[in-house]
PDB file of C-alpha atoms in Angstrom:
ATOM      1  CA  LYS A   9      13.286  -5.046  11.154  1.00 68.00           C
ATOM      2  CA  ALA A  10      16.257  -6.857   9.725  1.00 81.00           C
ATOM      3  CA  GLY A  11      16.070  -7.564   6.022  1.00 93.00           C
ATOM      4  CA  VAL A  12      16.349 -10.816   4.149  1.00 96.00           C
ATOM      5  CA  THR A  13      19.698 -12.491   4.703  1.00 97.00           C
ATOM      6  CA  GLN A  14      21.368 -15.041   2.476  1.00 97.00           C
ATOM      7  CA  THR A  15      24.398 -17.196   3.132  1.00 97.00           C
ATOM      8  CA  PRO A  16      26.929 -17.666   1.804  1.00 97.00           C
ATOM      9  CA  ARG A  17      27.350 -14.555  -0.331  1.00 96.00           C
ATOM     10  CA  TYR A  18      29.853 -16.139  -2.697  1.00 97.00           C
ATOM     11  CA  LEU A  19      30.514 -19.739  -3.562  1.00 97.00           C
ATOM     12  CA  ILE A  20      32.773 -21.543  -6.012  1.00 98.00           C
ATOM     13  CA  LYS A  21      32.007 -25.160  -6.796  1.00 98.00           C
ATOM     14  CA  THR A  22      33.180 -27.755  -9.277  1.00 98.00           C
ATOM     15  CA  ARG A  23      30.960 -29.338 -11.900  1.00 98.00           C
ATOM     16  CA  GLY A  24      29.241 -32.425 -10.508  1.00 98.00           C
ATOM     17  CA  GLN A  25      29.243 -31.240  -6.899  1.00 98.00           C
ATOM     18  CA  GLN A  26      26.170 -30.187  -4.989  1.00 98.00           C
ATOM     19  CA  VAL A  27      25.474 -26.956  -3.143  1.00 98.00           C
ATOM     20  CA  THR A  28      23.088 -25.715  -0.457  1.00 98.00           C
ATOM     21  CA  LEU A  29      22.122 -22.070  -0.137  1.00 98.00           C
ATOM     22  CA  SER A  30      20.353 -20.575   2.854  1.00 98.00           C
ATOM     23  CA  CYS A  31      17.838 -17.773   3.250  1.00 98.00           C
ATOM     24  CA  SER A  32      16.383 -16.158   6.357  1.00 98.00           C
ATOM     25  CA  PRO A  33      13.259 -14.089   5.645  1.00 97.00           C
ATOM     26  CA  ILE A  34      12.123 -10.893   7.296  1.00 96.00           C
ATOM     27  CA  SER A  35      10.704 -11.572  10.725  1.00 94.00           C
ATOM     28  CA  GLY A  36       7.015 -12.403  10.455  1.00 92.00           C
ATOM     29  CA  HIS A  37       7.150 -13.293   6.767  1.00 93.00           C
ATOM     30  CA  ARG A  38       6.066 -16.835   6.047  1.00 93.00           C
ATOM     31  CA  SER A  39       6.645 -16.967   2.318  1.00 94.00           C
ATOM     32  CA  VAL A  40      10.064 -17.473   0.754  1.00 96.00           C
ATOM     33  CA  SER A  41      10.703 -17.507  -2.977  1.00 95.00           C
ATOM     34  CA  TRP A  42      13.875 -18.280  -4.886  1.00 97.00           C
ATOM     35  CA  TYR A  43      14.984 -16.793  -8.192  1.00 97.00           C
ATOM     36  CA  GLN A  44      17.938 -17.411 -10.482  1.00 97.00           C
ATOM     37  CA  GLN A  45      19.517 -14.496 -12.338  1.00 96.00           C
ATOM     38  CA  THR A  46      21.828 -15.004 -15.304  1.00 95.00           C
ATOM     39  CA  PRO A  47      22.924 -12.590 -18.038  1.00 91.00           C
ATOM     40  CA  GLY A  48      21.281 -14.714 -20.718  1.00 89.00           C
ATOM     41  CA  GLN A  49      17.966 -15.691 -19.113  1.00 91.00           C
ATOM     42  CA  GLY A  50      17.496 -12.821 -16.701  1.00 92.00           C
ATOM     43  CA  LEU A  51      15.499 -13.364 -13.525  1.00 94.00           C
ATOM     44  CA  GLN A  52      13.667 -16.668 -13.395  1.00 95.00           C
ATOM     45  CA  PHE A  53      11.427 -18.067 -10.698  1.00 95.00           C
ATOM     46  CA  LEU A  54      12.560 -21.304  -9.079  1.00 96.00           C
ATOM     47  CA  PHE A  55      10.025 -22.077  -6.340  1.00 94.00           C
ATOM     48  CA  GLU A  56       8.052 -20.624  -3.475  1.00 94.00           C
ATOM     49  CA  TYR A  57       7.404 -21.959   0.014  1.00 95.00           C
ATOM     50  CA  PHE A  58       4.784 -21.017   2.572  1.00 93.00           C
ATOM     51  CA  SER A  59       4.511 -22.617   5.982  1.00 92.00           C
ATOM     52  CA  GLU A  60       6.920 -25.391   4.988  1.00 94.00           C
ATOM     53  CA  THR A  61       4.918 -26.283   1.844  1.00 95.00           C
ATOM     54  CA  GLN A  62       5.985 -25.701  -1.721  1.00 94.00           C
ATOM     55  CA  ARG A  63       3.154 -23.766  -3.353  1.00 91.00           C
ATOM     56  CA  ASN A  64       4.621 -23.009  -6.742  1.00 90.00           C
ATOM     57  CA  LYS A  65       7.496 -24.260  -8.856  1.00 93.00           C
ATOM     58  CA  GLY A  66       9.177 -22.811 -11.906  1.00 93.00           C
ATOM     59  CA  ASN A  67      10.436 -24.606 -14.945  1.00 93.00           C
ATOM     60  CA  PHE A  68      13.724 -25.966 -13.621  1.00 96.00           C
ATOM     61  CA  PRO A  69      15.053 -29.538 -13.610  1.00 97.00           C
ATOM     62  CA  GLY A  70      14.700 -31.781 -10.589  1.00 96.00           C
ATOM     63  CA  ARG A  71      18.322 -31.071  -9.643  1.00 98.00           C
ATOM     64  CA  PHE A  72      16.974 -27.892  -8.082  1.00 98.00           C
ATOM     65  CA  SER A  73      15.126 -28.459  -4.851  1.00 97.00           C
ATOM     66  CA  GLY A  74      14.259 -26.567  -1.740  1.00 97.00           C
ATOM     67  CA  ARG A  75      12.679 -26.739   1.644  1.00 97.00           C
ATOM     68  CA  GLN A  76      11.399 -24.472   4.361  1.00 97.00           C
ATOM     69  CA  PHE A  77      11.702 -24.933   8.074  1.00 97.00           C
ATOM     70  CA  SER A  78       9.196 -24.186  10.820  1.00 96.00           C
ATOM     71  CA  ASN A  79      10.943 -20.869  11.552  1.00 95.00           C
ATOM     72  CA  SER A  80      10.394 -19.891   7.870  1.00 95.00           C
ATOM     73  CA  ARG A  81      14.086 -20.140   7.009  1.00 97.00           C
ATOM     74  CA  SER A  82      14.590 -21.773   3.659  1.00 98.00           C
ATOM     75  CA  GLU A  83      17.306 -23.684   1.869  1.00 98.00           C
ATOM     76  CA  MET A  84      17.723 -24.519  -1.767  1.00 98.00           C
ATOM     77  CA  ASN A  85      19.878 -27.327  -3.046  1.00 98.00           C
ATOM     78  CA  VAL A  86      21.363 -27.891  -6.456  1.00 98.00           C
ATOM     79  CA  SER A  87      22.769 -31.333  -7.130  1.00 96.00           C
ATOM     80  CA  THR A  88      25.152 -32.427  -9.871  1.00 97.00           C
ATOM     81  CA  LEU A  89      26.172 -28.880 -10.681  1.00 98.00           C
ATOM     82  CA  GLU A  90      26.590 -27.833 -14.300  1.00 98.00           C
ATOM     83  CA  LEU A  91      28.512 -24.881 -15.684  1.00 97.00           C
ATOM     84  CA  GLY A  92      25.199 -23.274 -16.631  1.00 97.00           C
ATOM     85  CA  ASP A  93      24.141 -23.164 -12.988  1.00 98.00           C
ATOM     86  CA  SER A  94      26.571 -20.304 -12.438  1.00 98.00           C
ATOM     87  CA  ALA A  95      24.287 -17.455 -11.453  1.00 97.00           C
ATOM     88  CA  LEU A  96      23.153 -15.057  -8.777  1.00 97.00           C
ATOM     89  CA  TYR A  97      20.551 -16.816  -6.634  1.00 98.00           C
ATOM     90  CA  LEU A  98      18.124 -14.468  -4.977  1.00 97.00           C
ATOM     91  CA  CYS A  99      15.756 -15.173  -2.160  1.00 97.00           C
ATOM     92  CA  ALA A 100      12.680 -13.071  -1.486  1.00 95.00           C
ATOM     93  CA  SER A 101      10.337 -12.978   1.469  1.00 95.00           C
ATOM     94  CA  SER A 102       6.748 -11.883   1.673  1.00 91.00           C
ATOM     95  CA  GLN A 103       3.777 -12.009   3.962  1.00 88.00           C
ATOM     96  CA  GLY A 104       2.326 -14.672   1.709  1.00 75.00           C
ATOM     97  CA  GLN A 105      -0.484 -13.412  -0.463  1.00 77.00           C
ATOM     98  CA  PRO A 106       0.075 -12.370  -4.106  1.00 71.00           C
ATOM     99  CA  SER A 107      -1.032  -8.837  -3.264  1.00 71.00           C
ATOM    100  CA  TYR A 108       1.947  -8.233  -1.006  1.00 82.00           C
ATOM    101  CA  GLU A 109       5.404  -6.923  -1.849  1.00 87.00           C
ATOM    102  CA  GLN A 110       8.339  -9.285  -2.118  1.00 89.00           C
ATOM    103  CA  TYR A 111      11.580  -8.164  -0.488  1.00 93.00           C
ATOM    104  CA  PHE A 112      14.847  -9.565  -1.776  1.00 95.00           C
ATOM    105  CA  GLY A 113      18.072 -10.526  -0.084  1.00 96.00           C
ATOM    106  CA  PRO A 114      21.562  -9.635  -1.384  1.00 95.00           C
ATOM    107  CA  GLY A 115      21.886 -12.936  -3.221  1.00 96.00           C
ATOM    108  CA  THR A 116      24.411 -15.734  -3.374  1.00 97.00           C
ATOM    109  CA  ARG A 117      26.822 -15.610  -6.298  1.00 97.00           C
ATOM    110  CA  LEU A 118      27.503 -19.203  -7.371  1.00 98.00           C
ATOM    111  CA  THR A 119      30.324 -19.941  -9.773  1.00 98.00           C
ATOM    112  CA  VAL A 120      30.654 -23.468 -11.159  1.00 98.00           C
ATOM    113  CA  THR A 121      34.025 -24.359 -12.670  1.00 97.00           C
TER     114      THR A 121
ATOM    115  CA  SER B 179       9.712 -17.611 -17.394  1.00 44.00           C
ATOM    116  CA  GLN B 180      10.102 -13.968 -18.309  1.00 48.00           C
ATOM    117  CA  GLN B 181       6.861 -12.358 -19.204  1.00 59.00           C
ATOM    118  CA  GLY B 182       7.614  -8.696 -19.570  1.00 67.00           C
ATOM    119  CA  GLU B 183       9.781  -6.417 -21.593  1.00 79.00           C
ATOM    120  CA  GLU B 184      11.295  -3.145 -20.533  1.00 83.00           C
ATOM    121  CA  ASP B 185      11.957  -0.303 -22.879  1.00 85.00           C
ATOM    122  CA  PRO B 186      14.482   1.127 -23.411  1.00 91.00           C
ATOM    123  CA  GLN B 187      17.128  -1.497 -22.628  1.00 92.00           C
ATOM    124  CA  ALA B 188      19.569   1.271 -21.757  1.00 95.00           C
ATOM    125  CA  LEU B 189      19.149   4.935 -20.911  1.00 96.00           C
ATOM    126  CA  SER B 190      21.801   7.592 -20.348  1.00 97.00           C
ATOM    127  CA  ILE B 191      20.874  10.989 -18.919  1.00 97.00           C
ATOM    128  CA  GLN B 192      22.426  13.834 -16.961  1.00 97.00           C
ATOM    129  CA  GLU B 193      21.801  14.661 -13.346  1.00 98.00           C
ATOM    130  CA  GLY B 194      18.673  16.698 -12.878  1.00 97.00           C
ATOM    131  CA  GLU B 195      16.889  15.218 -15.889  1.00 98.00           C
ATOM    132  CA  ASN B 196      13.899  12.898 -15.679  1.00 98.00           C
ATOM    133  CA  ALA B 197      14.152   9.221 -16.600  1.00 97.00           C
ATOM    134  CA  THR B 198      11.216   7.260 -17.965  1.00 97.00           C
ATOM    135  CA  MET B 199      11.168   3.491 -18.332  1.00 96.00           C
ATOM    136  CA  ASN B 200       8.376   1.439 -19.806  1.00 96.00           C
ATOM    137  CA  CYS B 201       7.322  -2.106 -19.163  1.00 94.00           C
ATOM    138  CA  SER B 202       4.906  -4.448 -20.894  1.00 94.00           C
ATOM    139  CA  TYR B 203       3.487  -7.712 -19.634  1.00 92.00           C
ATOM    140  CA  LYS B 204       1.466 -10.486 -21.194  1.00 89.00           C
ATOM    141  CA  THR B 205      -1.237 -11.810 -18.885  1.00 87.00           C
ATOM    142  CA  SER B 206      -3.667 -10.356 -16.361  1.00 89.00           C
ATOM    143  CA  ILE B 207      -2.083  -9.246 -13.115  1.00 90.00           C
ATOM    144  CA  ASN B 208      -2.819  -8.796  -9.443  1.00 90.00           C
ATOM    145  CA  ASN B 209      -0.110  -6.173  -9.135  1.00 92.00           C
ATOM    146  CA  LEU B 210       3.089  -4.923 -10.723  1.00 94.00           C
ATOM    147  CA  GLN B 211       6.232  -4.117  -8.797  1.00 94.00           C
ATOM    148  CA  TRP B 212       9.328  -2.124  -9.709  1.00 96.00           C
ATOM    149  CA  TYR B 213      12.788  -2.986  -8.400  1.00 96.00           C
ATOM    150  CA  ARG B 214      16.243  -1.463  -8.600  1.00 97.00           C
ATOM    151  CA  GLN B 215      19.460  -3.466  -8.758  1.00 96.00           C
ATOM    152  CA  ASN B 216      22.956  -2.078  -8.358  1.00 93.00           C
ATOM    153  CA  SER B 217      25.822  -3.930 -10.052  1.00 84.00           C
ATOM    154  CA  GLY B 218      24.553  -7.507  -9.716  1.00 72.00           C
ATOM    155  CA  ARG B 219      23.560  -7.119  -6.095  1.00 83.00           C
ATOM    156  CA  GLY B 220      20.153  -7.772  -4.519  1.00 88.00           C
ATOM    157  CA  LEU B 221      16.921  -6.234  -5.741  1.00 93.00           C
ATOM    158  CA  VAL B 222      15.592  -3.225  -3.870  1.00 94.00           C
ATOM    159  CA  HIS B 223      11.800  -2.902  -3.840  1.00 94.00           C
ATOM    160  CA  LEU B 224      10.731   0.515  -5.109  1.00 96.00           C
ATOM    161  CA  ILE B 225       6.972   0.523  -5.492  1.00 95.00           C
ATOM    162  CA  LEU B 226       3.954  -1.738  -5.949  1.00 94.00           C
ATOM    163  CA  ILE B 227       0.918  -0.749  -7.983  1.00 95.00           C
ATOM    164  CA  ARG B 228      -2.247  -2.855  -7.860  1.00 94.00           C
ATOM    165  CA  SER B 229      -4.323  -3.759 -10.882  1.00 94.00           C
ATOM    166  CA  ASN B 230      -7.112  -1.388  -9.825  1.00 95.00           C
ATOM    167  CA  GLU B 231      -4.741   1.581  -9.502  1.00 97.00           C
ATOM    168  CA  ARG B 232      -3.702   3.827 -12.350  1.00 97.00           C
ATOM    169  CA  GLU B 233      -0.977   5.935 -10.780  1.00 98.00           C
ATOM    170  CA  LYS B 234       1.148   5.863  -7.683  1.00 97.00           C
ATOM    171  CA  HIS B 235       3.820   8.155  -6.257  1.00 97.00           C
ATOM    172  CA  SER B 236       6.692   7.585  -3.870  1.00 96.00           C
ATOM    173  CA  GLY B 237       9.167  10.407  -3.391  1.00 97.00           C
ATOM    174  CA  ARG B 238      10.746  11.110  -6.780  1.00 98.00           C
ATOM    175  CA  LEU B 239       9.111   8.029  -8.305  1.00 98.00           C
ATOM    176  CA  ARG B 240       5.884   7.994 -10.265  1.00 98.00           C
ATOM    177  CA  VAL B 241       4.435   4.764 -11.613  1.00 98.00           C
ATOM    178  CA  THR B 242       1.512   4.415 -13.974  1.00 98.00           C
ATOM    179  CA  LEU B 243      -0.388   1.305 -14.961  1.00 97.00           C
ATOM    180  CA  ASP B 244      -2.561   0.762 -18.027  1.00 97.00           C
ATOM    181  CA  THR B 245      -4.147  -2.675 -17.767  1.00 95.00           C
ATOM    182  CA  SER B 246      -5.905  -2.298 -21.133  1.00 95.00           C
ATOM    183  CA  LYS B 247      -2.509  -1.991 -22.819  1.00 95.00           C
ATOM    184  CA  LYS B 248      -0.786  -4.314 -20.327  1.00 95.00           C
ATOM    185  CA  SER B 249       1.878  -1.714 -19.722  1.00 95.00           C
ATOM    186  CA  SER B 250       3.434   0.328 -16.942  1.00 96.00           C
ATOM    187  CA  SER B 251       5.896   3.162 -16.740  1.00 97.00           C
ATOM    188  CA  LEU B 252       8.323   4.333 -14.092  1.00 97.00           C
ATOM    189  CA  LEU B 253       9.317   7.988 -13.972  1.00 98.00           C
ATOM    190  CA  ILE B 254      12.250   9.125 -11.866  1.00 98.00           C
ATOM    191  CA  THR B 255      12.279  12.890 -11.528  1.00 98.00           C
ATOM    192  CA  ALA B 256      15.374  15.025 -10.960  1.00 98.00           C
ATOM    193  CA  SER B 257      17.743  12.067 -11.395  1.00 98.00           C
ATOM    194  CA  ARG B 258      20.913  11.777  -9.340  1.00 97.00           C
ATOM    195  CA  ALA B 259      24.132   9.886  -9.986  1.00 96.00           C
ATOM    196  CA  ALA B 260      23.074   7.520  -7.182  1.00 96.00           C
ATOM    197  CA  ASP B 261      20.074   6.468  -9.320  1.00 97.00           C
ATOM    198  CA  THR B 262      22.468   4.691 -11.694  1.00 97.00           C
ATOM    199  CA  ALA B 263      21.301   1.079 -11.632  1.00 97.00           C
ATOM    200  CA  SER B 264      19.220  -1.492 -13.486  1.00 96.00           C
ATOM    201  CA  TYR B 265      15.462  -1.212 -13.085  1.00 96.00           C
ATOM    202  CA  PHE B 266      13.110  -4.159 -13.392  1.00 95.00           C
ATOM    203  CA  CYS B 267       9.385  -4.457 -13.521  1.00 95.00           C
ATOM    204  CA  ALA B 268       7.811  -7.637 -12.200  1.00 94.00           C
ATOM    205  CA  SER B 269       4.216  -8.626 -12.726  1.00 91.00           C
ATOM    206  CA  ARG B 270       2.309 -10.873 -10.385  1.00 87.00           C
ATOM    207  CA  GLY B 271      -0.827 -12.713 -11.355  1.00 81.00           C
ATOM    208  CA  SER B 272      -2.942 -14.874  -9.096  1.00 75.00           C
ATOM    209  CA  GLY B 273       0.008 -17.135  -8.377  1.00 76.00           C
ATOM    210  CA  TYR B 274       3.026 -16.591  -6.206  1.00 80.00           C
ATOM    211  CA  ALA B 275       5.753 -16.036  -8.787  1.00 87.00           C
ATOM    212  CA  LEU B 276       6.989 -12.668  -9.962  1.00 89.00           C
ATOM    213  CA  ASN B 277       7.497 -12.507 -13.710  1.00 91.00           C
ATOM    214  CA  PHE B 278      10.374 -10.192 -14.457  1.00 93.00           C
ATOM    215  CA  GLY B 279      11.242  -8.205 -17.530  1.00 90.00           C
ATOM    216  CA  LYS B 280      14.805  -7.953 -18.808  1.00 90.00           C
ATOM    217  CA  GLY B 281      15.392  -4.594 -17.177  1.00 93.00           C
ATOM    218  CA  THR B 282      16.462  -1.097 -18.151  1.00 95.00           C
ATOM    219  CA  SER B 283      20.029  -0.054 -17.434  1.00 96.00           C
ATOM    220  CA  LEU B 284      20.054   3.595 -16.324  1.00 97.00           C
ATOM    221  CA  LEU B 285      23.220   5.699 -16.282  1.00 97.00           C
ATOM    222  CA  VAL B 286      23.040   9.136 -14.694  1.00 97.00           C
ATOM    223  CA  THR B 287      26.117  11.257 -15.303  1.00 96.00           C
ATOM    224  CA  PRO B 288      27.079  14.309 -13.212  1.00 92.00           C
TER     225      PRO B 288
END
């Protein structure tokens, strides 16, 4: 099976702009989660989607949003970018229940200037 | 929010030696998972241990879980230079989020 894919891999944006990141889960996986990784805060949970519904959300401002499509592909959007949004954004897919493993994609490296 | 802590933060060993990393978490869990990350790239899933398991093996990896102490350890036997990476534990409760520790940076020198 192909693994989790994320596009784009690298992105440079200017403060105030918005950005959309994409994630395609492993075939058959219906759950997609997003995480932000920074040197200061480490890995932090953003949100999780299952069958197009957001089931869980982390402690991030409303500028961070996401959605999932009927084919389980997911996008996350960050509006009004701030310098502090520079991070590695990781997507993970899973079969859906907490007892299952989560498999991560290679990440999108976002730099905000 | 981060829930766990790994110990040590950094570990340097020579090839052939064993590497042990410890992890603590704060609340009750459904399972605990260990991941490896090379140089800011994606996380590679290593092993999952469920709350009712005490020990699990996978190749050169051995993971233990002590739910009474809310702690886990990862042992890598006969380390290789290719094992150089950051290692993270992530606990999962009844919800859908993984709570990550800050990671242990492992350096294996030839």
